[in-house]
GROMACS .gro file of C-alpha atoms in nm:
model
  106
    1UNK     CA    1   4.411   8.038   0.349
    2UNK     CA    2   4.395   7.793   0.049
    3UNK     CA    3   4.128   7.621   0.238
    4UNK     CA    4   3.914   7.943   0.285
    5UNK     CA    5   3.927   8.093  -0.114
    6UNK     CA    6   3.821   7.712  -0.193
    7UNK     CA    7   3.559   7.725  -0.012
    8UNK     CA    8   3.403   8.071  -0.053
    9UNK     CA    9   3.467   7.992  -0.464
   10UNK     CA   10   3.237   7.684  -0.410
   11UNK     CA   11   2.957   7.923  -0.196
   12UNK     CA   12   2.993   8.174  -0.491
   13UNK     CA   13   2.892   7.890  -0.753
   14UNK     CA   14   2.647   7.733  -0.534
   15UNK     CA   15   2.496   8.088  -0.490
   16UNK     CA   16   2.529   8.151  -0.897
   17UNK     CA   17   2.373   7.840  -0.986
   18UNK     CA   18   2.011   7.898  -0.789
   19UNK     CA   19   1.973   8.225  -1.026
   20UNK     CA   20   2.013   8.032  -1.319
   21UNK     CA   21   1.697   7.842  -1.203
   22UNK     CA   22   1.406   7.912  -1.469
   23UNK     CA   23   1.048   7.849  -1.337
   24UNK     CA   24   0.868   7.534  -1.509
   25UNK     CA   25   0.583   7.563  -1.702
   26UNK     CA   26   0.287   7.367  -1.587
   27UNK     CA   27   0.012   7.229  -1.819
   28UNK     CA   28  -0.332   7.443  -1.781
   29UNK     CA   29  -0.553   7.296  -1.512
   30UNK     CA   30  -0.279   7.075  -1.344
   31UNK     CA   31  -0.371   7.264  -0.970
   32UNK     CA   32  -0.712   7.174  -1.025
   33UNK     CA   33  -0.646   6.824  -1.070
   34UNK     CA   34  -0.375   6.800  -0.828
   35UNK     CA   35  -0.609   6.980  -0.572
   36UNK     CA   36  -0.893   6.768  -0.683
   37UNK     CA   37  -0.748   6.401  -0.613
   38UNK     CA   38  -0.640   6.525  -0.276
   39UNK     CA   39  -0.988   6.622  -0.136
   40UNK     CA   40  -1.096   6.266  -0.284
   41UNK     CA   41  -0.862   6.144  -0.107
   42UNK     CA   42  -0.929   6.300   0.171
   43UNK     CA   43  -1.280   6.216   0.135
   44UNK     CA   44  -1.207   5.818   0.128
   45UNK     CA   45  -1.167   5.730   0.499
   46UNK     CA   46  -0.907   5.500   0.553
   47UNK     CA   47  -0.922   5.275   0.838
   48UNK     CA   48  -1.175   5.054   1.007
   49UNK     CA   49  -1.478   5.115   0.818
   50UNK     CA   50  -1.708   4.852   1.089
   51UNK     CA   51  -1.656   5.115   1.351
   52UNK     CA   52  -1.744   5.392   1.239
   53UNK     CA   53  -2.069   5.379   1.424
   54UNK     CA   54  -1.910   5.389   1.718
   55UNK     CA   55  -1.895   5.779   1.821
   56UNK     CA   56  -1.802   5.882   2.179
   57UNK     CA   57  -2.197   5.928   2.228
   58UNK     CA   58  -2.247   5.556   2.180
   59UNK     CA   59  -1.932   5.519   2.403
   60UNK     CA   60  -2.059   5.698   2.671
   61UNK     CA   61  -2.346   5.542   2.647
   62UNK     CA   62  -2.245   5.173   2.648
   63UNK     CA   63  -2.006   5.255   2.952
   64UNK     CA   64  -2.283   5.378   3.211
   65UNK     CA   65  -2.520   5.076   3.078
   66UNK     CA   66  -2.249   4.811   3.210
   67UNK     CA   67  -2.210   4.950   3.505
   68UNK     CA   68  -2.457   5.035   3.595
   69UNK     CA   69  -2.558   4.640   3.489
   70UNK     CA   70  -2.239   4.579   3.724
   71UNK     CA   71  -2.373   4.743   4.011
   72UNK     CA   72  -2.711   4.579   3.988
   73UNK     CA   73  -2.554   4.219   3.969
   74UNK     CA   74  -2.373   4.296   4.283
   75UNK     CA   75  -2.622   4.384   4.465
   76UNK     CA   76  -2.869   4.122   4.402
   77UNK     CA   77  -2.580   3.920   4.437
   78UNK     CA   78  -2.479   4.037   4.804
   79UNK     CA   79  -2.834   4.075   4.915
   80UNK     CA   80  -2.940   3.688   4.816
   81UNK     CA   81  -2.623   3.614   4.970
   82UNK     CA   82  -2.553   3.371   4.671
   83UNK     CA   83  -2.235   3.593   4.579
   84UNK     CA   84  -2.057   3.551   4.953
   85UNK     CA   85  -2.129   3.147   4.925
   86UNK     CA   86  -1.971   3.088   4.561
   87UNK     CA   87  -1.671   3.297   4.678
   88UNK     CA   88  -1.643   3.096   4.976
   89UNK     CA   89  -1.699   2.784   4.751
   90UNK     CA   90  -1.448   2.927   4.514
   91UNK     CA   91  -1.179   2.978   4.772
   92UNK     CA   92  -1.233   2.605   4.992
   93UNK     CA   93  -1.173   2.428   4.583
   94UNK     CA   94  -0.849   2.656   4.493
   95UNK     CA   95  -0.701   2.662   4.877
   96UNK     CA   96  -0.757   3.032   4.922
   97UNK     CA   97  -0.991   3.014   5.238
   98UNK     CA   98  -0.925   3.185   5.529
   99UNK     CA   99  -0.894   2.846   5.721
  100UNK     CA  100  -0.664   2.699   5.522
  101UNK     CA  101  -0.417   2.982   5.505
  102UNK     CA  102  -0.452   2.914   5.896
  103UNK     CA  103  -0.345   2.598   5.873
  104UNK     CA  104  -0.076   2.652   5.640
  105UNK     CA  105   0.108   2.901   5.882
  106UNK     CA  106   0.119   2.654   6.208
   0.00000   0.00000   0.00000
């Protein structure tokens, strides 16, 4: 019971001590100032300032002009035939071909 009158004392000073609270005076203007450096702030990007051209217009843009400069390498590639030979060639150097993997599972 001790315990309980303790603590509702402390709850009653607690509570007493907020209305003895007086409101601060502010110098004349201070909002205006305070309200002022924040839109400058605000205004003063921070960040990476090289990129800013790069809006999701330019984005767009950039992504359908590589592939579609993918698409065309492929098929020039596939329809000279030059792309199926330097894969083949790639594969015979680095052991990847088709006959060698043969070989390897006898």
């Amino acid at each position: 019971m001790e315990r309980k009158r303790n603590i509702d004392r402390l709850v009653a000073e607690t509570l007493d001590s907020a209305s003895g609270i007086e409101p601060v005076k502010t110098p004349p203007f201070f909002k205006d100032k305070v309200l002022s450096k924040m839109a400058q702030r605000n205004n003063e990007k921070e960040g990476v300032h090289y990129l800013n051209w790069l809006t999701p217009n330019y984005q767009a843009a950039i992504l359908i002009a590589l592939v579609t400069i993918n698409a065309v390498a492929l098929i020039v590639g596939v329809k000279d035939n030059k792309y199926v030979e330097n894969v083949e060639d790639f594969a015979e150097v680095y052991g990847l071909s088709e006959t060698d993997s043969y070989l390897y599972q006898n």
